[in-house]
Short mmCIF file of C-alpha atoms in Angstrom, two decimals:
data_model
loop_
_atom_site.label_atom_id
_atom_site.label_comp_id
_atom_site.label_asym_id
_atom_site.label_seq_id
_atom_site.Cartn_x
_atom_site.Cartn_y
_atom_site.Cartn_z
CA ASP W 1 0.00 0.00 0.00
CA THR W 2 1.57 3.31 -1.07
CA GLY W 3 -0.93 5.57 0.66
CA VAL W 4 -0.42 7.85 3.65
CA SER W 5 0.16 5.84 6.80
CA GLN W 6 -0.53 7.03 10.34
CA ASP W 7 0.40 5.42 13.62
CA PRO W 8 -1.15 4.67 16.02
CA ARG W 9 -4.75 4.45 14.82
CA HIS W 10 -6.06 4.99 18.33
CA LYS W 11 -4.53 6.52 21.45
CA ILE W 12 -6.10 6.83 24.87
CA THR W 13 -4.20 8.90 27.37
CA LYS W 14 -4.74 10.59 30.69
CA ARG W 15 -4.90 14.34 30.96
CA GLY W 16 -1.47 15.83 31.43
CA GLN W 17 0.41 13.12 29.57
CA ASN W 18 2.39 13.69 26.39
CA VAL W 19 1.55 11.88 23.17
CA THR W 20 3.30 11.59 19.82
CA PHE W 21 1.82 10.59 16.49
CA ARG W 22 3.64 9.55 13.34
CA CYS W 23 2.78 10.09 9.70
CA ASP W 24 4.45 8.48 6.69
CA PRO W 25 3.41 10.33 3.52
CA ILE W 26 3.37 9.04 -0.03
CA SER W 27 7.05 8.74 -0.84
CA GLU W 28 7.23 11.15 -3.78
CA HIS W 29 5.15 13.86 -2.07
CA ASN W 30 7.12 16.82 -0.75
CA ARG W 31 4.25 18.51 1.06
CA LEU W 32 2.86 17.17 4.30
CA TYR W 33 -0.07 18.53 6.32
CA TRP W 34 -1.60 17.97 9.73
CA TYR W 35 -5.28 18.51 10.39
CA ARG W 36 -7.53 18.03 13.39
CA GLN W 37 -11.12 16.88 13.08
CA THR W 38 -13.78 16.71 15.77
CA LEU W 39 -17.06 14.83 15.47
CA GLY W 40 -19.45 16.32 12.95
CA GLN W 41 -16.95 18.92 11.76
CA GLY W 42 -14.65 19.24 8.79
CA PRO W 43 -10.88 19.00 9.25
CA GLU W 44 -9.12 22.09 10.66
CA PHE W 45 -5.67 22.99 9.38
CA LEU W 46 -2.85 22.74 11.92
CA THR W 47 0.44 22.98 10.01
CA TYR W 48 2.24 22.06 6.84
CA PHE W 49 5.73 21.20 5.65
CA GLN W 50 7.50 21.44 2.36
CA ASN W 51 10.25 18.88 2.63
CA GLU W 52 11.70 19.45 6.12
CA ALA W 53 10.66 23.11 6.36
CA GLN W 54 7.59 23.96 8.41
CA LEU W 55 6.09 26.73 6.29
CA GLU W 56 2.88 27.52 8.10
CA LYS W 57 1.24 26.98 11.47
CA SER W 58 -2.34 27.63 12.45
CA ARG W 59 -3.28 29.64 15.50
CA LEU W 60 -4.90 26.39 16.65
CA LEU W 61 -1.40 25.02 17.17
CA SER W 62 -0.74 26.17 20.72
CA ASP W 63 2.67 25.99 22.34
CA ARG W 64 1.77 22.52 23.62
CA PHE W 65 1.79 21.25 20.05
CA SER W 66 4.93 20.68 18.02
CA ALA W 67 5.46 19.05 14.66
CA GLU W 68 8.63 17.94 12.98
CA ARG W 69 9.69 16.46 9.67
CA PRO W 70 13.40 16.00 10.25
CA LYS W 71 14.48 14.42 6.98
CA GLY W 72 11.67 15.55 4.76
CA SER W 73 10.06 12.14 4.86
CA PHE W 74 7.96 11.06 7.87
CA SER W 75 6.55 13.56 10.33
CA THR W 76 5.66 13.52 14.01
CA LEU W 77 3.09 15.56 15.89
CA GLU W 78 3.59 15.83 19.64
CA ILE W 79 1.08 17.14 22.13
CA GLN W 80 2.41 17.97 25.57
CA ARG W 81 0.34 18.12 28.75
CA THR W 82 -2.77 16.86 26.96
CA GLU W 83 -6.16 18.34 27.81
CA GLN W 84 -9.61 16.86 27.30
CA GLY W 85 -10.21 19.41 24.55
CA ASP W 86 -7.41 17.78 22.56
CA SER W 87 -9.61 14.73 21.99
CA ALA W 88 -10.08 14.52 18.24
CA MET W 89 -9.03 12.73 15.09
CA TYR W 90 -5.61 13.90 13.90
CA LEU W 91 -5.28 13.56 10.16
CA CYS W 92 -2.13 13.70 8.08
CA ALA W 93 -2.17 14.39 4.36
CA SER W 94 0.42 14.73 1.63
CA SER W 95 0.57 16.18 -1.87
CA PRO W 96 3.14 16.75 -4.61
CA ASP W 97 5.00 20.04 -4.97
CA ARG W 98 2.66 21.45 -7.58
CA ALA W 99 -0.34 21.34 -5.28
CA TYR W 100 -2.51 23.88 -7.07
CA ASN W 101 -4.78 21.27 -8.60
CA SER W 102 -3.50 18.22 -6.80
CA PRO W 103 -5.73 16.54 -4.26
CA LEU W 104 -4.57 15.99 -0.74
CA HIS W 105 -4.07 12.33 0.06
CA PHE W 106 -5.18 11.72 3.62
CA GLY W 107 -4.22 8.98 6.01
CA ASN W 108 -6.85 7.28 8.13
CA GLY W 109 -5.95 9.36 11.13
CA THR W 110 -5.07 8.87 14.77
CA ARG W 111 -8.05 9.00 17.10
CA LEU W 112 -6.97 10.61 20.39
CA THR W 113 -9.06 10.28 23.53
CA VAL W 114 -7.94 12.22 26.60
CA THR W 115 -9.53 11.00 29.82
CA LYS S 1 -14.88 35.59 6.57
CA ASN S 2 -14.25 32.57 4.36
CA GLN S 3 -17.01 30.05 4.85
CA VAL S 4 -18.31 26.87 3.24
CA GLU S 5 -21.86 25.80 4.01
CA GLN S 6 -23.29 22.44 3.06
CA SER S 7 -26.83 21.17 2.90
CA PRO S 8 -28.53 19.07 3.90
CA GLN S 9 -26.69 18.19 7.08
CA SER S 10 -27.81 14.60 6.70
CA LEU S 11 -29.75 12.57 4.19
CA ILE S 12 -31.22 9.08 4.01
CA ILE S 13 -32.06 7.54 0.63
CA LEU S 14 -32.96 4.12 -0.72
CA GLU S 15 -30.41 2.12 -2.62
CA GLY S 16 -30.61 2.81 -6.33
CA LYS S 17 -31.97 6.34 -5.93
CA ASN S 18 -30.18 9.51 -6.97
CA CYS S 19 -29.38 12.41 -4.70
CA THR S 20 -27.82 15.87 -4.85
CA LEU S 21 -25.76 17.55 -2.16
CA GLN S 22 -25.29 21.31 -2.04
CA CYS S 23 -22.35 23.54 -1.20
CA ASN S 24 -22.36 27.35 -0.95
CA TYR S 25 -19.18 29.27 -0.28
CA THR S 26 -18.04 32.79 0.42
CA VAL S 27 -14.33 32.10 -0.05
CA SER S 28 -12.42 34.78 -1.92
CA PRO S 29 -10.33 34.87 -3.98
CA PHE S 30 -11.44 31.51 -5.29
CA SER S 31 -8.88 28.99 -6.50
CA ASN S 32 -10.60 25.63 -6.76
CA LEU S 33 -13.37 23.56 -5.22
CA ARG S 34 -13.00 19.96 -4.10
CA TRP S 35 -15.38 17.26 -3.00
CA TYR S 36 -14.16 14.55 -0.64
CA LYS S 37 -15.83 11.37 0.59
CA GLN S 38 -15.11 10.35 4.16
CA ASP S 39 -16.12 6.94 5.49
CA THR S 40 -16.61 6.67 9.25
CA GLY S 41 -13.27 6.40 11.04
CA ARG S 42 -11.27 6.94 7.85
CA GLY S 43 -9.54 9.85 6.19
CA PRO S 44 -11.21 11.83 3.39
CA VAL S 45 -10.75 10.61 -0.17
CA SER S 46 -10.77 13.02 -3.10
CA LEU S 47 -13.66 12.73 -5.58
CA THR S 48 -13.28 15.81 -7.79
CA ILE S 49 -11.39 19.10 -8.10
CA MET S 50 -12.78 21.96 -10.19
CA THR S 51 -11.20 25.26 -11.08
CA PHE S 52 -12.96 28.51 -11.91
CA SER S 53 -13.38 27.63 -15.58
CA GLU S 54 -14.89 24.18 -15.04
CA ASN S 55 -18.65 23.81 -14.76
CA THR S 56 -18.90 20.08 -14.30
CA LYS S 57 -16.69 17.12 -13.57
CA SER S 58 -17.54 13.46 -13.22
CA ASN S 59 -15.95 10.57 -11.38
CA GLY S 60 -17.94 7.43 -12.07
CA ARG S 61 -21.39 7.83 -10.51
CA TYR S 62 -20.38 11.14 -8.92
CA THR S 63 -20.90 14.37 -10.86
CA ALA S 64 -19.92 17.73 -9.42
CA THR S 65 -21.08 21.07 -10.78
CA LEU S 66 -19.73 24.53 -10.10
CA ASP S 67 -21.28 27.95 -10.62
CA ALA S 68 -18.53 30.40 -9.74
CA ASP S 69 -20.84 33.37 -10.28
CA THR S 70 -23.31 32.32 -7.60
CA LYS S 71 -20.60 30.54 -5.59
CA GLN S 72 -22.49 27.30 -5.51
CA SER S 73 -21.54 23.70 -6.14
CA SER S 74 -23.43 20.46 -6.10
CA LEU S 75 -22.50 16.81 -5.98
CA HIS S 76 -24.90 14.44 -7.70
CA ILE S 77 -24.78 10.75 -6.94
CA THR S 78 -26.45 8.46 -9.44
CA ALA S 79 -27.87 5.01 -8.70
CA SER S 80 -26.71 5.06 -5.10
CA GLN S 81 -25.13 2.02 -3.49
CA LEU S 82 -24.80 1.01 0.14
CA SER S 83 -21.09 1.80 -0.09
CA ASP S 84 -21.94 5.44 -0.82
CA SER S 85 -22.91 5.82 2.85
CA ALA S 86 -20.38 8.35 4.12
CA SER S 87 -19.85 12.03 4.79
CA TYR S 88 -19.29 14.22 1.75
CA ILE S 89 -17.19 17.27 2.39
CA CYS S 90 -16.96 20.35 0.18
CA VAL S 91 -13.61 22.12 0.34
CA VAL S 92 -12.72 25.47 -1.21
CA SER S 93 -9.21 26.73 -1.80
CA HIS S 94 -8.71 30.50 -1.76
CA THR S 95 -5.10 30.61 -2.80
CA GLY S 96 -2.86 28.35 -4.77
CA THR S 97 -1.61 26.61 -1.65
CA ALA S 98 -3.41 23.80 0.09
CA SER S 99 -2.88 25.39 3.49
CA LYS S 100 -5.64 27.83 2.60
CA LEU S 101 -8.39 25.24 2.29
CA THR S 102 -11.73 25.94 3.93
CA PHE S 103 -13.67 22.78 4.76
CA GLY S 104 -17.42 22.46 5.06
CA THR S 105 -18.88 20.40 7.87
CA GLY S 106 -20.09 17.77 5.43
CA THR S 107 -23.34 16.05 4.50
CA ARG S 108 -23.87 12.71 6.16
CA LEU S 109 -25.43 10.34 3.58
CA GLN S 110 -26.98 7.03 4.54
CA VAL S 111 -28.07 4.63 1.80
CA THR S 112 -30.50 1.97 2.97
CA LEU S 113 -32.15 -1.12 1.49
#
C-alpha cells in the first residue's frame, strides 16, 4: 500500500500526559499537512511542511503542540500536557509540490481520547 | 470571513436512488473547489477538483457542478449504493496553496435497502 500511513490508529491517554503521532506520507510527495477533526466537523488545518521546512502553522497550534519532519520524509506531531479538549481525530495528508490542482491524500488518522 | 456551508446536514435515501448535495461558499479569492468522501473512522478521499473555468466534472457515478458566479456547487450521486454511505465534504481553496483550504462540515449520507 503506497498511501499515507498514520500510527497509532487509536490513542487513549490521561490528561497531562504527552503523546506523539507519526505520519508516513506518499514517498514522492514533498508537502505534508496535519489537520484536526472533531465529530461532525470538517478538518481544521494545523500545520504544513514542504520537505523538512515547516512553512505555516495555524493559531490552533498552541505551544503545547509541536510538529517535525526532520528528513523531509515522515513527520511527528507531539502534544504535551494533553487536555480533554485535545480529543479529536488527527489527520495527516500529503501532496506533490505542484499542489494547485492536486488533491490531498489523507491517512486514516489517529483518534486521540484524553480522559 | 471565508465560509463553506453544506446542505442538507444529513440525508437518508434508498439504494438505487439519486441524490444531490449542495455547497455554498463565500471564499475569496477563489482557487478551486473539491469534493471529498469520508467513510466513518477513515480519512477523506478526493472525488473531484474543479477550477474557476470548469462547470462540471464526473468521477464514475459522482458528478460535481460549479457555478462560480453564484458561488455554488453540487455533488450528484447516481444510482446510489450502500457503499456510498459516508460524509461528503466540500472544500474550497482561496489561494494556490493547500494550506488555505476551507472545509465544510459535510453532508452525512446514509443509503438503505
